[in-house]
Amino acid sequence: MTWEPLPVTEVARLFAAFEAPWWIAGGYAIELALERPVREHDDVDVLLLRRDHVAVQQVLEGWELWAADPPGTLRPWLSGQSLPTTVHDIWCRRGEGPWQLQLMIDESSAADWTSRRDPRLRRPIATLGALDARGIPYLAPEVQLFYKSQAPRSKDWTDFTAVLPVLTETQRHWLAAALPADHPWRPHLA
């Protein structure tokens, strides 16, 4: 499956009309936090909340949208269809061309984000991200690192090492508390 990710600025232009919260996620979120490139990327991720996932179809009208059903099956995401809580990823492309965008769906309740991996992890949606100098929303680096921490790959270590020096004490504390006691990143967060 071929990927040709949209540039982050084009993603921002595309989502400018989306009236719900959204954030650039993945490795690009780390780069937006740092305001500099860190590494090559295979795709571009956008995080949105499950409560808003059907509405995103209007933003991506005319695109092919495919739900990633665990354990790794892609199926068409039909117009107006609410996806089950087991589906967290949607692959998007224009026509039958290469994949250009991956949507990641996360949970929320009222004004709080809730981690789909650990429902005990919650925080106000208003604190889930930040804006870069151009006004592009990105996922807070500590939250992005939490998602990268489950089984860190080489690129996840690269992202962790790059952003670690700029994490605030509050961000380090949040991430350390979210990680298992024996996680290899915890000693670096002290």
JSON list of C-alpha atoms in Angstrom, two decimals:
[
{"chain": "A", "resi": 1, "resn": "MET", "atom": "CA", "xyz": [0.00, 0.00, 0.00]},
{"chain": "A", "resi": 2, "resn": "THR", "atom": "CA", "xyz": [1.52, 3.24, -1.16]},
{"chain": "A", "resi": 3, "resn": "TRP", "atom": "CA", "xyz": [1.53, 6.38, 0.98]},
{"chain": "A", "resi": 4, "resn": "GLU", "atom": "CA", "xyz": [2.10, 9.94, -0.20]},
{"chain": "A", "resi": 5, "resn": "PRO", "atom": "CA", "xyz": [1.21, 11.97, 2.88]},
{"chain": "A", "resi": 6, "resn": "LEU", "atom": "CA", "xyz": [-0.27, 15.42, 2.53]},
{"chain": "A", "resi": 7, "resn": "PRO", "atom": "CA", "xyz": [1.94, 18.25, 3.75]},
{"chain": "A", "resi": 8, "resn": "VAL", "atom": "CA", "xyz": [0.90, 19.43, 7.22]},
{"chain": "A", "resi": 9, "resn": "THR", "atom": "CA", "xyz": [-0.05, 22.84, 5.82]},
{"chain": "A", "resi": 10, "resn": "GLU", "atom": "CA", "xyz": [-2.44, 21.19, 3.35]},
{"chain": "A", "resi": 11, "resn": "VAL", "atom": "CA", "xyz": [-3.98, 19.12, 6.15]},
{"chain": "A", "resi": 12, "resn": "ALA", "atom": "CA", "xyz": [-4.55, 22.36, 8.08]},
{"chain": "A", "resi": 13, "resn": "ARG", "atom": "CA", "xyz": [-6.18, 23.96, 5.03]},
{"chain": "A", "resi": 14, "resn": "LEU", "atom": "CA", "xyz": [-8.40, 20.91, 4.54]},
{"chain": "A", "resi": 15, "resn": "PHE", "atom": "CA", "xyz": [-9.50, 20.86, 8.20]},
{"chain": "A", "resi": 16, "resn": "ALA", "atom": "CA", "xyz": [-9.99, 24.62, 8.49]},
{"chain": "A", "resi": 17, "resn": "ALA", "atom": "CA", "xyz": [-13.73, 24.10, 7.90]},
{"chain": "A", "resi": 18, "resn": "PHE", "atom": "CA", "xyz": [-14.01, 21.34, 10.52]},
{"chain": "A", "resi": 19, "resn": "GLU", "atom": "CA", "xyz": [-15.80, 22.86, 13.49]},
{"chain": "A", "resi": 20, "resn": "ALA", "atom": "CA", "xyz": [-14.73, 20.22, 16.02]},
{"chain": "A", "resi": 21, "resn": "PRO", "atom": "CA", "xyz": [-11.33, 19.87, 17.73]},
{"chain": "A", "resi": 22, "resn": "TRP", "atom": "CA", "xyz": [-8.59, 18.12, 15.77]},
{"chain": "A", "resi": 23, "resn": "TRP", "atom": "CA", "xyz": [-4.83, 17.84, 16.12]},
{"chain": "A", "resi": 24, "resn": "ILE", "atom": "CA", "xyz": [-1.88, 16.80, 13.96]},
{"chain": "A", "resi": 25, "resn": "ALA", "atom": "CA", "xyz": [-0.59, 13.66, 15.66]},
{"chain": "A", "resi": 26, "resn": "GLY", "atom": "CA", "xyz": [2.26, 11.17, 15.25]},
{"chain": "A", "resi": 27, "resn": "GLY", "atom": "CA", "xyz": [5.79, 12.25, 14.48]},
{"chain": "A", "resi": 28, "resn": "TYR", "atom": "CA", "xyz": [4.61, 15.50, 12.94]},
{"chain": "A", "resi": 29, "resn": "ALA", "atom": "CA", "xyz": [3.13, 16.51, 16.31]},
{"chain": "A", "resi": 30, "resn": "ILE", "atom": "CA", "xyz": [6.61, 16.21, 17.81]},
{"chain": "A", "resi": 31, "resn": "GLU", "atom": "CA", "xyz": [8.07, 18.32, 15.01]},
{"chain": "A", "resi": 32, "resn": "LEU", "atom": "CA", "xyz": [5.40, 21.00, 15.40]},
{"chain": "A", "resi": 33, "resn": "ALA", "atom": "CA", "xyz": [6.18, 21.16, 19.12]},
{"chain": "A", "resi": 34, "resn": "LEU", "atom": "CA", "xyz": [9.88, 21.53, 18.33]},
{"chain": "A", "resi": 35, "resn": "GLU", "atom": "CA", "xyz": [9.33, 23.86, 15.36]},
{"chain": "A", "resi": 36, "resn": "ARG", "atom": "CA", "xyz": [11.83, 21.85, 13.32]},
{"chain": "A", "resi": 37, "resn": "PRO", "atom": "CA", "xyz": [12.07, 18.59, 11.36]},
{"chain": "A", "resi": 38, "resn": "VAL", "atom": "CA", "xyz": [13.30, 15.51, 13.19]},
{"chain": "A", "resi": 39, "resn": "ARG", "atom": "CA", "xyz": [13.02, 12.61, 10.72]},
{"chain": "A", "resi": 40, "resn": "GLU", "atom": "CA", "xyz": [11.32, 11.27, 7.59]},
{"chain": "A", "resi": 41, "resn": "HIS", "atom": "CA", "xyz": [7.62, 10.34, 7.79]},
{"chain": "A", "resi": 42, "resn": "ASP", "atom": "CA", "xyz": [5.66, 7.59, 6.08]},
{"chain": "A", "resi": 43, "resn": "ASP", "atom": "CA", "xyz": [2.25, 9.13, 6.78]},
{"chain": "A", "resi": 44, "resn": "VAL", "atom": "CA", "xyz": [0.46, 12.06, 8.38]},
{"chain": "A", "resi": 45, "resn": "ASP", "atom": "CA", "xyz": [-1.94, 11.49, 11.28]},
{"chain": "A", "resi": 46, "resn": "VAL", "atom": "CA", "xyz": [-4.86, 13.59, 12.48]},
{"chain": "A", "resi": 47, "resn": "LEU", "atom": "CA", "xyz": [-6.44, 12.90, 15.85]},
{"chain": "A", "resi": 48, "resn": "LEU", "atom": "CA", "xyz": [-10.09, 13.65, 16.42]},
{"chain": "A", "resi": 49, "resn": "LEU", "atom": "CA", "xyz": [-12.65, 12.67, 19.01]},
{"chain": "A", "resi": 50, "resn": "ARG", "atom": "CA", "xyz": [-15.09, 9.81, 18.46]},
{"chain": "A", "resi": 51, "resn": "ARG", "atom": "CA", "xyz": [-18.01, 12.12, 19.14]},
{"chain": "A", "resi": 52, "resn": "ASP", "atom": "CA", "xyz": [-17.00, 14.08, 16.00]},
{"chain": "A", "resi": 53, "resn": "HIS", "atom": "CA", "xyz": [-15.86, 11.27, 13.71]},
{"chain": "A", "resi": 54, "resn": "VAL", "atom": "CA", "xyz": [-18.94, 11.09, 11.47]},
{"chain": "A", "resi": 55, "resn": "ALA", "atom": "CA", "xyz": [-18.84, 14.88, 10.91]},
{"chain": "A", "resi": 56, "resn": "VAL", "atom": "CA", "xyz": [-15.33, 14.62, 9.44]},
{"chain": "A", "resi": 57, "resn": "GLN", "atom": "CA", "xyz": [-16.83, 12.91, 6.40]},
{"chain": "A", "resi": 58, "resn": "GLN", "atom": "CA", "xyz": [-18.09, 16.34, 5.29]},
{"chain": "A", "resi": 59, "resn": "VAL", "atom": "CA", "xyz": [-14.55, 17.74, 5.38]},
{"chain": "A", "resi": 60, "resn": "LEU", "atom": "CA", "xyz": [-13.33, 14.80, 3.33]},
{"chain": "A", "resi": 61, "resn": "GLU", "atom": "CA", "xyz": [-16.25, 14.72, 0.89]},
{"chain": "A", "resi": 62, "resn": "GLY", "atom": "CA", "xyz": [-15.18, 13.01, -2.32]},
{"chain": "A", "resi": 63, "resn": "TRP", "atom": "CA", "xyz": [-12.36, 11.09, -0.62]},
{"chain": "A", "resi": 64, "resn": "GLU", "atom": "CA", "xyz": [-12.22, 7.32, -0.19]},
{"chain": "A", "resi": 65, "resn": "LEU", "atom": "CA", "xyz": [-12.40, 6.57, 3.52]},
{"chain": "A", "resi": 66, "resn": "TRP", "atom": "CA", "xyz": [-11.46, 3.13, 4.82]},
{"chain": "A", "resi": 67, "resn": "ALA", "atom": "CA", "xyz": [-11.92, 1.96, 8.40]},
{"chain": "A", "resi": 68, "resn": "ALA", "atom": "CA", "xyz": [-9.10, -0.17, 9.80]},
{"chain": "A", "resi": 69, "resn": "ASP", "atom": "CA", "xyz": [-10.94, -2.99, 11.54]},
{"chain": "A", "resi": 70, "resn": "PRO", "atom": "CA", "xyz": [-8.73, -4.85, 13.96]},
{"chain": "A", "resi": 71, "resn": "PRO", "atom": "CA", "xyz": [-6.69, -6.93, 13.42]},
{"chain": "A", "resi": 72, "resn": "GLY", "atom": "CA", "xyz": [-5.68, -5.11, 10.23]},
{"chain": "A", "resi": 73, "resn": "THR", "atom": "CA", "xyz": [-8.52, -5.32, 7.74]},
{"chain": "A", "resi": 74, "resn": "LEU", "atom": "CA", "xyz": [-9.48, -2.26, 5.72]},
{"chain": "A", "resi": 75, "resn": "ARG", "atom": "CA", "xyz": [-13.13, -1.81, 4.77]},
{"chain": "A", "resi": 76, "resn": "PRO", "atom": "CA", "xyz": [-15.00, 1.11, 3.19]},
{"chain": "A", "resi": 77, "resn": "TRP", "atom": "CA", "xyz": [-16.37, 3.60, 5.71]},
{"chain": "A", "resi": 78, "resn": "LEU", "atom": "CA", "xyz": [-19.84, 4.39, 4.45]},
{"chain": "A", "resi": 79, "resn": "SER", "atom": "CA", "xyz": [-21.31, 7.87, 4.52]},
{"chain": "A", "resi": 80, "resn": "GLY", "atom": "CA", "xyz": [-23.03, 8.64, 7.83]},
{"chain": "A", "resi": 81, "resn": "GLN", "atom": "CA", "xyz": [-21.88, 5.37, 9.40]},
{"chain": "A", "resi": 82, "resn": "SER", "atom": "CA", "xyz": [-20.88, 5.52, 13.05]},
{"chain": "A", "resi": 83, "resn": "LEU", "atom": "CA", "xyz": [-17.85, 3.32, 13.62]},
{"chain": "A", "resi": 84, "resn": "PRO", "atom": "CA", "xyz": [-17.65, 0.90, 16.56]},
{"chain": "A", "resi": 85, "resn": "THR", "atom": "CA", "xyz": [-15.31, 1.70, 19.46]},
{"chain": "A", "resi": 86, "resn": "THR", "atom": "CA", "xyz": [-12.96, -1.04, 18.24]},
{"chain": "A", "resi": 87, "resn": "VAL", "atom": "CA", "xyz": [-12.08, 1.08, 15.18]},
{"chain": "A", "resi": 88, "resn": "HIS", "atom": "CA", "xyz": [-9.47, 3.76, 15.90]},
{"chain": "A", "resi": 89, "resn": "ASP", "atom": "CA", "xyz": [-7.95, 4.40, 12.49]},
{"chain": "A", "resi": 90, "resn": "ILE", "atom": "CA", "xyz": [-9.28, 5.55, 9.13]},
{"chain": "A", "resi": 91, "resn": "TRP", "atom": "CA", "xyz": [-7.16, 5.61, 6.00]},
{"chain": "A", "resi": 92, "resn": "CYS", "atom": "CA", "xyz": [-7.99, 8.32, 3.47]},
{"chain": "A", "resi": 93, "resn": "ARG", "atom": "CA", "xyz": [-7.17, 8.89, -0.18]},
{"chain": "A", "resi": 94, "resn": "ARG", "atom": "CA", "xyz": [-8.48, 10.76, -3.17]},
{"chain": "A", "resi": 95, "resn": "GLY", "atom": "CA", "xyz": [-9.87, 8.28, -5.67]},
{"chain": "A", "resi": 96, "resn": "GLU", "atom": "CA", "xyz": [-7.74, 5.19, -6.05]},
{"chain": "A", "resi": 97, "resn": "GLY", "atom": "CA", "xyz": [-4.45, 7.02, -5.63]},
{"chain": "A", "resi": 98, "resn": "PRO", "atom": "CA", "xyz": [-2.00, 6.62, -2.76]},
{"chain": "A", "resi": 99, "resn": "TRP", "atom": "CA", "xyz": [-3.08, 6.96, 0.86]},
{"chain": "A", "resi": 100, "resn": "GLN", "atom": "CA", "xyz": [-2.62, 10.56, 1.99]},
{"chain": "A", "resi": 101, "resn": "LEU", "atom": "CA", "xyz": [-4.03, 10.86, 5.49]},
{"chain": "A", "resi": 102, "resn": "GLN", "atom": "CA", "xyz": [-4.71, 8.70, 8.53]},
{"chain": "A", "resi": 103, "resn": "LEU", "atom": "CA", "xyz": [-7.41, 9.71, 10.99]},
{"chain": "A", "resi": 104, "resn": "MET", "atom": "CA", "xyz": [-7.05, 8.48, 14.55]},
{"chain": "A", "resi": 105, "resn": "ILE", "atom": "CA", "xyz": [-10.14, 8.40, 16.72]},
{"chain": "A", "resi": 106, "resn": "ASP", "atom": "CA", "xyz": [-9.92, 8.87, 20.47]},
{"chain": "A", "resi": 107, "resn": "GLU", "atom": "CA", "xyz": [-12.47, 8.89, 23.25]},
{"chain": "A", "resi": 108, "resn": "SER", "atom": "CA", "xyz": [-13.96, 11.70, 25.31]},
{"chain": "A", "resi": 109, "resn": "SER", "atom": "CA", "xyz": [-16.66, 12.40, 27.83]},
{"chain": "A", "resi": 110, "resn": "ALA", "atom": "CA", "xyz": [-18.11, 15.86, 28.30]},
{"chain": "A", "resi": 111, "resn": "ALA", "atom": "CA", "xyz": [-15.11, 18.23, 28.28]},
{"chain": "A", "resi": 112, "resn": "ASP", "atom": "CA", "xyz": [-12.45, 15.56, 28.93]},
{"chain": "A", "resi": 113, "resn": "TRP", "atom": "CA", "xyz": [-10.29, 13.46, 26.65]},
{"chain": "A", "resi": 114, "resn": "THR", "atom": "CA", "xyz": [-10.05, 9.84, 27.76]},
{"chain": "A", "resi": 115, "resn": "SER", "atom": "CA", "xyz": [-7.26, 7.56, 26.60]},
{"chain": "A", "resi": 116, "resn": "ARG", "atom": "CA", "xyz": [-8.55, 4.57, 24.68]},
{"chain": "A", "resi": 117, "resn": "ARG", "atom": "CA", "xyz": [-5.59, 2.58, 25.99]},
{"chain": "A", "resi": 118, "resn": "ASP", "atom": "CA", "xyz": [-6.10, 3.46, 29.64]},
{"chain": "A", "resi": 119, "resn": "PRO", "atom": "CA", "xyz": [-9.47, 5.03, 30.54]},
{"chain": "A", "resi": 120, "resn": "ARG", "atom": "CA", "xyz": [-7.97, 6.22, 33.85]},
{"chain": "A", "resi": 121, "resn": "LEU", "atom": "CA", "xyz": [-5.95, 8.76, 31.85]},
{"chain": "A", "resi": 122, "resn": "ARG", "atom": "CA", "xyz": [-8.08, 11.85, 31.37]},
{"chain": "A", "resi": 123, "resn": "ARG", "atom": "CA", "xyz": [-7.50, 15.53, 30.86]},
{"chain": "A", "resi": 124, "resn": "PRO", "atom": "CA", "xyz": [-9.49, 18.53, 29.68]},
{"chain": "A", "resi": 125, "resn": "ILE", "atom": "CA", "xyz": [-9.81, 18.58, 25.90]},
{"chain": "A", "resi": 126, "resn": "ALA", "atom": "CA", "xyz": [-8.63, 22.19, 25.97]},
{"chain": "A", "resi": 127, "resn": "THR", "atom": "CA", "xyz": [-5.21, 20.97, 27.24]},
{"chain": "A", "resi": 128, "resn": "LEU", "atom": "CA", "xyz": [-4.80, 18.13, 24.74]},
{"chain": "A", "resi": 129, "resn": "GLY", "atom": "CA", "xyz": [-2.77, 20.15, 22.28]},
{"chain": "A", "resi": 130, "resn": "ALA", "atom": "CA", "xyz": [-1.29, 23.45, 21.25]},
{"chain": "A", "resi": 131, "resn": "LEU", "atom": "CA", "xyz": [-1.00, 25.64, 18.16]},
{"chain": "A", "resi": 132, "resn": "ASP", "atom": "CA", "xyz": [2.16, 26.18, 16.19]},
{"chain": "A", "resi": 133, "resn": "ALA", "atom": "CA", "xyz": [3.14, 29.67, 14.98]},
{"chain": "A", "resi": 134, "resn": "ARG", "atom": "CA", "xyz": [0.92, 29.23, 11.88]},
{"chain": "A", "resi": 135, "resn": "GLY", "atom": "CA", "xyz": [-2.08, 28.24, 14.00]},
{"chain": "A", "resi": 136, "resn": "ILE", "atom": "CA", "xyz": [-1.89, 24.52, 13.18]},
{"chain": "A", "resi": 137, "resn": "PRO", "atom": "CA", "xyz": [-3.17, 22.42, 16.11]},
{"chain": "A", "resi": 138, "resn": "TYR", "atom": "CA", "xyz": [-0.97, 19.54, 17.24]},
{"chain": "A", "resi": 139, "resn": "LEU", "atom": "CA", "xyz": [-1.26, 16.91, 19.93]},
{"chain": "A", "resi": 140, "resn": "ALA", "atom": "CA", "xyz": [0.63, 17.71, 23.14]},
{"chain": "A", "resi": 141, "resn": "PRO", "atom": "CA", "xyz": [4.00, 15.94, 22.96]},
{"chain": "A", "resi": 142, "resn": "GLU", "atom": "CA", "xyz": [3.53, 14.10, 26.26]},
{"chain": "A", "resi": 143, "resn": "VAL", "atom": "CA", "xyz": [0.24, 12.61, 25.02]},
{"chain": "A", "resi": 144, "resn": "GLN", "atom": "CA", "xyz": [1.79, 11.70, 21.67]},
{"chain": "A", "resi": 145, "resn": "LEU", "atom": "CA", "xyz": [4.72, 10.05, 23.46]},
{"chain": "A", "resi": 146, "resn": "PHE", "atom": "CA", "xyz": [2.28, 8.08, 25.61]},
{"chain": "A", "resi": 147, "resn": "TYR", "atom": "CA", "xyz": [0.77, 6.61, 22.43]},
{"chain": "A", "resi": 148, "resn": "LYS", "atom": "CA", "xyz": [4.23, 5.92, 21.01]},
{"chain": "A", "resi": 149, "resn": "SER", "atom": "CA", "xyz": [5.33, 4.23, 24.25]},
{"chain": "A", "resi": 150, "resn": "GLN", "atom": "CA", "xyz": [3.35, 0.99, 23.99]},
{"chain": "A", "resi": 151, "resn": "ALA", "atom": "CA", "xyz": [6.01, -0.75, 21.89]},
{"chain": "A", "resi": 152, "resn": "PRO", "atom": "CA", "xyz": [8.59, 1.93, 21.02]},
{"chain": "A", "resi": 153, "resn": "ARG", "atom": "CA", "xyz": [10.16, 1.54, 17.60]},
{"chain": "A", "resi": 154, "resn": "SER", "atom": "CA", "xyz": [13.36, 3.24, 16.49]},
{"chain": "A", "resi": 155, "resn": "LYS", "atom": "CA", "xyz": [11.42, 6.27, 15.19]},
{"chain": "A", "resi": 156, "resn": "ASP", "atom": "CA", "xyz": [9.58, 6.54, 18.53]},
{"chain": "A", "resi": 157, "resn": "TRP", "atom": "CA", "xyz": [12.89, 6.66, 20.38]},
{"chain": "A", "resi": 158, "resn": "THR", "atom": "CA", "xyz": [14.06, 9.33, 17.93]},
{"chain": "A", "resi": 159, "resn": "ASP", "atom": "CA", "xyz": [10.95, 11.41, 18.65]},
{"chain": "A", "resi": 160, "resn": "PHE", "atom": "CA", "xyz": [11.28, 10.88, 22.40]},
{"chain": "A", "resi": 161, "resn": "THR", "atom": "CA", "xyz": [14.95, 11.89, 22.43]},
{"chain": "A", "resi": 162, "resn": "ALA", "atom": "CA", "xyz": [14.30, 14.95, 20.26]},
{"chain": "A", "resi": 163, "resn": "VAL", "atom": "CA", "xyz": [11.43, 16.39, 22.32]},
{"chain": "A", "resi": 164, "resn": "LEU", "atom": "CA", "xyz": [12.62, 15.38, 25.81]},
{"chain": "A", "resi": 165, "resn": "PRO", "atom": "CA", "xyz": [14.76, 18.52, 26.36]},
{"chain": "A", "resi": 166, "resn": "VAL", "atom": "CA", "xyz": [11.79, 20.85, 25.76]},
{"chain": "A", "resi": 167, "resn": "LEU", "atom": "CA", "xyz": [9.21, 19.01, 27.88]},
{"chain": "A", "resi": 168, "resn": "THR", "atom": "CA", "xyz": [8.17, 21.03, 30.90]},
{"chain": "A", "resi": 169, "resn": "GLU", "atom": "CA", "xyz": [8.25, 19.53, 34.38]},
{"chain": "A", "resi": 170, "resn": "THR", "atom": "CA", "xyz": [4.46, 19.19, 34.22]},
{"chain": "A", "resi": 171, "resn": "GLN", "atom": "CA", "xyz": [4.63, 17.36, 30.87]},
{"chain": "A", "resi": 172, "resn": "ARG", "atom": "CA", "xyz": [7.38, 15.04, 32.16]},
{"chain": "A", "resi": 173, "resn": "HIS", "atom": "CA", "xyz": [5.41, 14.29, 35.31]},
{"chain": "A", "resi": 174, "resn": "TRP", "atom": "CA", "xyz": [2.23, 13.52, 33.33]},
{"chain": "A", "resi": 175, "resn": "LEU", "atom": "CA", "xyz": [4.06, 11.17, 30.97]},
{"chain": "A", "resi": 176, "resn": "ALA", "atom": "CA", "xyz": [5.96, 9.42, 33.77]},
{"chain": "A", "resi": 177, "resn": "ALA", "atom": "CA", "xyz": [2.71, 8.84, 35.66]},
{"chain": "A", "resi": 178, "resn": "ALA", "atom": "CA", "xyz": [1.05, 7.46, 32.51]},
{"chain": "A", "resi": 179, "resn": "LEU", "atom": "CA", "xyz": [3.82, 4.97, 31.74]},
{"chain": "A", "resi": 180, "resn": "PRO", "atom": "CA", "xyz": [4.25, 1.57, 33.43]},
{"chain": "A", "resi": 181, "resn": "ALA", "atom": "CA", "xyz": [6.77, 1.58, 36.28]},
{"chain": "A", "resi": 182, "resn": "ASP", "atom": "CA", "xyz": [9.27, -0.50, 34.26]},
{"chain": "A", "resi": 183, "resn": "HIS", "atom": "CA", "xyz": [9.04, 1.48, 31.01]},
{"chain": "A", "resi": 184, "resn": "PRO", "atom": "CA", "xyz": [12.50, 2.38, 29.60]},
{"chain": "A", "resi": 185, "resn": "TRP", "atom": "CA", "xyz": [11.56, 6.05, 29.16]},
{"chain": "A", "resi": 186, "resn": "ARG", "atom": "CA", "xyz": [10.73, 6.65, 32.82]},
{"chain": "A", "resi": 187, "resn": "PRO", "atom": "CA", "xyz": [14.31, 7.13, 34.08]},
{"chain": "A", "resi": 188, "resn": "HIS", "atom": "CA", "xyz": [14.81, 9.87, 31.46]},
{"chain": "A", "resi": 189, "resn": "LEU", "atom": "CA", "xyz": [11.77, 11.78, 32.73]},
{"chain": "A", "resi": 190, "resn": "ALA", "atom": "CA", "xyz": [13.03, 12.26, 36.29]}
]
